[in-house]
Each structure stands twice: as structure tokens, then as C-alpha cells.
Amino acid sequence: MALLPFTAVKCSTSGNKNENKLTSSTSKTKNDTKTNTNSDTTLVGLTYALCKEKFSDETIKAIAILINTDFDVKPDYFDLDNNEVFISEEDLNNSEKEYYSKIKNIVNSADKKILTFNNEKVFIPYSEISCGYTLESEDFKYITSVASPWDCFSQSYDNNCECVGVSINGLDYLCQSGASAEKALKWYLPKFEIK
């Protein structure tokens, strides 16, 4: 990967690398009222719920690949009735529908790519932000700890936050700095392939 513009700083000295905790905004249950939702529409709604309008197109594509993998592996993990996890186009006002349409186009252009580890699809944890590095976990032995120093520059930075897997904020930083969606994902998941 090319050198990316950032200043190396030590974000946190208080984090304990042995204290691993999955911090995802998703719920572990799914209400049956939306189980018949088309998978393409579901992927768009899940991606939309994670995205911020400032995110680059490549960031949105990276999130779509991540979510497509996780939803394919563990659909019951996502509570489609929770609007922090899934947002339907019908629930949006007219001003929000333009951004939803943009996300829909990007998600569709991602061609349902998935991440694999040793040629297998596995669930990939993620968090909004890390404390400057991601953690390994006994629950996800295929995840590698990596540096994520750009998270320190975020306004939502918290030196106590823990991130196993992928930092969504970090994906956006990398993509805003010129990395493709695939390269940004490979930073956080160096042992994975994108297919």
C-alpha cells in the first residue's frame, strides 16, 4: 500500500490489548417482520445506516463489501427493525432519498463482492472507531491487530474505545486519502481476499 498522509502519534497508552470486546452498532436479533426484504434492498439499507454523508464513494463501497459478507454469513445478527442498523427507503424524507439513491448505486456497483479468509466467508466485526489500533480476539482468531492512528484525529475519538476488526472511521480516512475500497479493507484485514 502506498504511503498515506498522516502524522504518526501515539493515541492511547491506557488501552489493554488483552481486554477484547466487540463494539458494533448491530444487534444480535432480527424481528421477522422484514425477513422477506429483498437482499439487494437489505444490503443498501444496512450500508446506509452505517454511512455518513461525508463518506467518500470508496468508503461506501468498502462498507458495502464488509456488510455483504457479514449479512451473508450471519443474517440473524442484524436487527432489521432497528433504524440504527437498517434504514428502509420508505422511512426517509425527500431530502434523505438523494443520498440513499447514491448509496444504492454504489452498493450495486460493488457487485456483491465478499471478503474471505482461507477461501471461507467468516463474520468480520467492526466498530465506528478505534483507539489508534485494532484488537485481536479469541472469538475472531482470524482477525489481526493493526495500527489505525488516523482514528486519533476524529472528533469522536475516545482513547478507551476498543475495536476488533475494522474501524469504519479508519476506512473513511484511508479512502479519503486515495486508497481504493479494496486497499482500505486489506489494511484492516491483511489475511483476507476480496472476491
Tab-separated table of C-alpha atoms in Angstrom:
chain	number	residue	atom	x	y	z
A	1	MET	CA	0.000	0.000	0.000
A	2	ALA	CA	1.257	3.475	-0.797
A	3	LEU	CA	2.283	5.797	1.991
A	4	LEU	CA	-0.679	7.709	3.264
A	5	PRO	CA	-0.652	11.246	4.630
A	6	PHE	CA	-0.851	11.126	8.391
A	7	THR	CA	1.228	12.095	11.369
A	8	ALA	CA	2.230	9.124	13.485
A	9	VAL	CA	1.175	9.719	17.049
A	10	LYS	CA	0.604	7.500	19.993
A	11	CYS	CA	-3.141	7.711	20.544
A	12	SER	CA	-3.541	5.891	23.775
A	13	THR	CA	-1.470	4.317	26.437
A	14	SER	CA	-4.407	3.290	28.586
A	15	GLY	CA	-5.836	0.580	26.305
A	16	ASN	CA	-5.331	-3.014	27.365
A	17	LYS	CA	-4.769	-5.205	24.328
A	18	ASN	CA	-5.816	-8.320	26.225
A	19	GLU	CA	-9.203	-6.882	27.059
A	20	ASN	CA	-11.093	-7.570	23.846
A	21	LYS	CA	-14.665	-6.567	23.263
A	22	LEU	CA	-16.724	-6.452	20.090
A	23	THR	CA	-18.175	-2.970	19.786
A	24	SER	CA	-20.538	-2.977	16.851
A	25	SER	CA	-23.674	-0.928	16.412
A	26	THR	CA	-25.602	-4.020	15.435
A	27	SER	CA	-27.976	-6.135	17.468
A	28	LYS	CA	-27.962	-9.921	17.735
A	29	THR	CA	-31.623	-10.437	16.972
A	30	LYS	CA	-33.815	-9.942	13.965
A	31	ASN	CA	-37.544	-9.416	14.025
A	32	ASP	CA	-39.368	-11.495	11.413
A	33	THR	CA	-41.390	-8.561	10.068
A	34	LYS	CA	-38.738	-7.698	7.494
A	35	THR	CA	-37.280	-11.119	6.727
A	36	ASN	CA	-38.803	-11.098	3.245
A	37	THR	CA	-36.872	-7.953	2.305
A	38	ASN	CA	-35.023	-8.314	-0.988
A	39	SER	CA	-31.321	-8.976	-0.314
A	40	ASP	CA	-30.219	-6.060	-2.538
A	41	THR	CA	-32.542	-3.688	-0.701
A	42	THR	CA	-31.366	-5.090	2.625
A	43	LEU	CA	-27.721	-4.511	1.742
A	44	VAL	CA	-28.472	-0.912	0.728
A	45	GLY	CA	-30.426	-0.264	3.961
A	46	LEU	CA	-27.683	-1.765	6.150
A	47	THR	CA	-24.986	0.208	4.340
A	48	TYR	CA	-26.998	3.441	4.510
A	49	ALA	CA	-27.380	3.080	8.288
A	50	LEU	CA	-23.572	2.932	8.727
A	51	CYS	CA	-22.684	5.731	6.317
A	52	LYS	CA	-22.291	9.425	6.920
A	53	GLU	CA	-22.781	11.969	4.145
A	54	LYS	CA	-19.123	12.987	4.361
A	55	PHE	CA	-18.007	9.466	3.386
A	56	SER	CA	-16.325	9.057	0.021
A	57	ASP	CA	-17.709	6.738	-2.646
A	58	GLU	CA	-14.857	4.298	-1.969
A	59	THR	CA	-15.696	4.274	1.751
A	60	ILE	CA	-19.309	3.427	0.951
A	61	LYS	CA	-18.128	0.646	-1.374
A	62	ALA	CA	-15.838	-0.752	1.365
A	63	ILE	CA	-18.712	-0.730	3.865
A	64	ALA	CA	-20.965	-2.461	1.312
A	65	ILE	CA	-18.383	-5.251	0.842
A	66	LEU	CA	-17.999	-5.648	4.611
A	67	ILE	CA	-21.751	-5.687	5.251
A	68	ASN	CA	-22.441	-8.008	2.303
A	69	THR	CA	-20.001	-10.513	3.805
A	70	ASP	CA	-21.385	-10.245	7.349
A	71	PHE	CA	-25.037	-10.402	6.296
A	72	ASP	CA	-24.347	-13.429	4.098
A	73	VAL	CA	-22.580	-15.240	6.957
A	74	LYS	CA	-24.814	-14.212	9.861
A	75	PRO	CA	-28.088	-12.562	8.789
A	76	ASP	CA	-29.667	-13.073	12.222
A	77	TYR	CA	-27.047	-10.772	13.720
A	78	PHE	CA	-28.744	-7.759	12.128
A	79	ASP	CA	-31.959	-6.387	13.621
A	80	LEU	CA	-33.722	-5.025	10.547
A	81	ASP	CA	-36.306	-3.311	12.744
A	82	ASN	CA	-33.646	-1.163	14.437
A	83	ASN	CA	-33.134	2.058	12.459
A	84	GLU	CA	-29.566	2.348	13.743
A	85	VAL	CA	-28.854	-0.924	11.904
A	86	PHE	CA	-31.157	-0.821	8.864
A	87	ILE	CA	-32.925	2.095	7.194
A	88	SER	CA	-35.549	1.489	4.561
A	89	GLU	CA	-36.071	3.944	1.718
A	90	GLU	CA	-39.733	4.252	2.742
A	91	ASP	CA	-38.635	5.641	6.126
A	92	LEU	CA	-36.718	8.546	4.594
A	93	ASN	CA	-37.875	12.056	3.859
A	94	ASN	CA	-37.334	13.515	0.392
A	95	SER	CA	-34.058	15.255	1.274
A	96	GLU	CA	-32.557	11.954	2.521
A	97	LYS	CA	-33.631	9.958	-0.528
A	98	GLU	CA	-30.968	11.543	-2.748
A	99	TYR	CA	-28.165	10.233	-0.513
A	100	TYR	CA	-29.918	6.859	-0.274
A	101	SER	CA	-30.010	6.741	-4.088
A	102	LYS	CA	-26.264	7.472	-4.198
A	103	ILE	CA	-25.576	4.634	-1.763
A	104	LYS	CA	-27.830	2.317	-3.750
A	105	ASN	CA	-25.830	2.998	-6.935
A	106	ILE	CA	-22.503	2.408	-5.166
A	107	VAL	CA	-23.730	-0.766	-3.450
A	108	ASN	CA	-24.975	-2.114	-6.785
A	109	SER	CA	-21.639	-1.263	-8.439
A	110	ALA	CA	-19.796	-3.297	-5.766
A	111	ASP	CA	-21.131	-6.439	-7.484
A	112	LYS	CA	-21.815	-8.239	-4.207
A	113	LYS	CA	-18.104	-8.671	-3.515
A	114	ILE	CA	-17.255	-10.544	-0.337
A	115	LEU	CA	-14.278	-10.995	1.956
A	116	THR	CA	-12.897	-14.484	2.547
A	117	PHE	CA	-10.371	-15.952	4.942
A	118	ASN	CA	-8.720	-19.150	3.656
A	119	ASN	CA	-11.411	-19.270	0.940
A	120	GLU	CA	-14.203	-19.217	3.533
A	121	LYS	CA	-16.682	-16.482	4.356
A	122	VAL	CA	-16.444	-15.510	8.030
A	123	PHE	CA	-18.127	-12.845	10.129
A	124	ILE	CA	-15.989	-9.693	10.398
A	125	PRO	CA	-16.508	-7.461	13.436
A	126	TYR	CA	-16.305	-3.692	13.087
A	127	SER	CA	-16.656	-0.555	15.166
A	128	GLU	CA	-17.144	3.092	14.391
A	129	ILE	CA	-13.623	3.955	15.584
A	130	SER	CA	-10.565	2.506	17.316
A	131	CYS	CA	-8.225	3.863	19.991
A	132	GLY	CA	-5.366	4.022	17.473
A	133	TYR	CA	-5.104	0.303	16.795
A	134	THR	CA	-7.458	-2.609	16.351
A	135	LEU	CA	-7.500	-5.610	18.646
A	136	GLU	CA	-7.302	-9.340	18.228
A	137	SER	CA	-9.916	-11.529	19.880
A	138	GLU	CA	-10.318	-15.140	20.948
A	139	ASP	CA	-13.777	-15.028	19.342
A	140	PHE	CA	-12.336	-13.999	15.968
A	141	LYS	CA	-8.966	-15.754	15.717
A	142	TYR	CA	-8.692	-14.806	12.027
A	143	ILE	CA	-8.564	-11.073	12.846
A	144	THR	CA	-5.162	-9.374	13.037
A	145	SER	CA	-4.402	-6.334	15.193
A	146	VAL	CA	-3.304	-3.379	13.032
A	147	ALA	CA	-2.427	0.270	13.565
A	148	SER	CA	-5.190	2.794	12.956
A	149	PRO	CA	-3.534	6.078	14.018
A	150	TRP	CA	-5.832	8.286	11.940
A	151	ASP	CA	-8.688	7.465	14.314
A	152	CYS	CA	-6.966	9.784	16.819
A	153	PHE	CA	-7.797	12.769	14.606
A	154	SER	CA	-11.548	12.164	14.651
A	155	GLN	CA	-13.841	14.402	16.686
A	156	SER	CA	-15.491	11.238	18.064
A	157	TYR	CA	-12.147	9.791	19.233
A	158	ASP	CA	-12.215	8.121	22.645
A	159	ASN	CA	-8.965	6.606	23.905
A	160	ASN	CA	-10.970	3.949	25.763
A	161	CYS	CA	-12.795	2.653	22.691
A	162	GLU	CA	-11.915	-0.831	21.543
A	163	CYS	CA	-12.187	-2.095	18.006
A	164	VAL	CA	-11.896	-5.704	16.895
A	165	GLY	CA	-11.665	-5.995	13.119
A	166	VAL	CA	-12.424	-2.910	11.059
A	167	SER	CA	-12.630	0.744	12.044
A	168	ILE	CA	-15.309	2.433	9.905
A	169	ASN	CA	-13.694	5.817	10.602
A	170	GLY	CA	-10.354	4.347	9.540
A	171	LEU	CA	-11.813	3.029	6.292
A	172	ASP	CA	-13.038	6.523	5.516
A	173	TYR	CA	-9.682	8.114	6.317
A	174	LEU	CA	-7.864	5.700	4.029
A	175	CYS	CA	-10.369	6.135	1.198
A	176	GLN	CA	-10.404	9.948	1.561
A	177	SER	CA	-6.590	9.758	1.289
A	178	GLY	CA	-6.791	7.979	-2.066
A	179	ALA	CA	-6.959	4.279	-1.202
A	180	SER	CA	-9.465	2.135	-3.046
A	181	ALA	CA	-12.179	0.344	-1.080
A	182	GLU	CA	-10.275	-2.907	-1.543
A	183	LYS	CA	-6.947	-1.481	-0.303
A	184	ALA	CA	-8.599	0.110	2.726
A	185	LEU	CA	-10.242	-3.188	3.659
A	186	LYS	CA	-6.950	-5.039	3.160
A	187	TRP	CA	-5.266	-2.638	5.620
A	188	TYR	CA	-7.593	-3.836	8.381
A	189	LEU	CA	-7.895	-7.412	7.091
A	190	PRO	CA	-4.453	-8.294	5.690
A	191	LYS	CA	-5.126	-12.054	5.717
A	192	PHE	CA	-8.346	-11.737	3.691
A	193	GLU	CA	-9.106	-11.894	-0.017
A	194	ILE	CA	-11.830	-9.916	-1.774
A	195	LYS	CA	-13.835	-11.935	-4.314
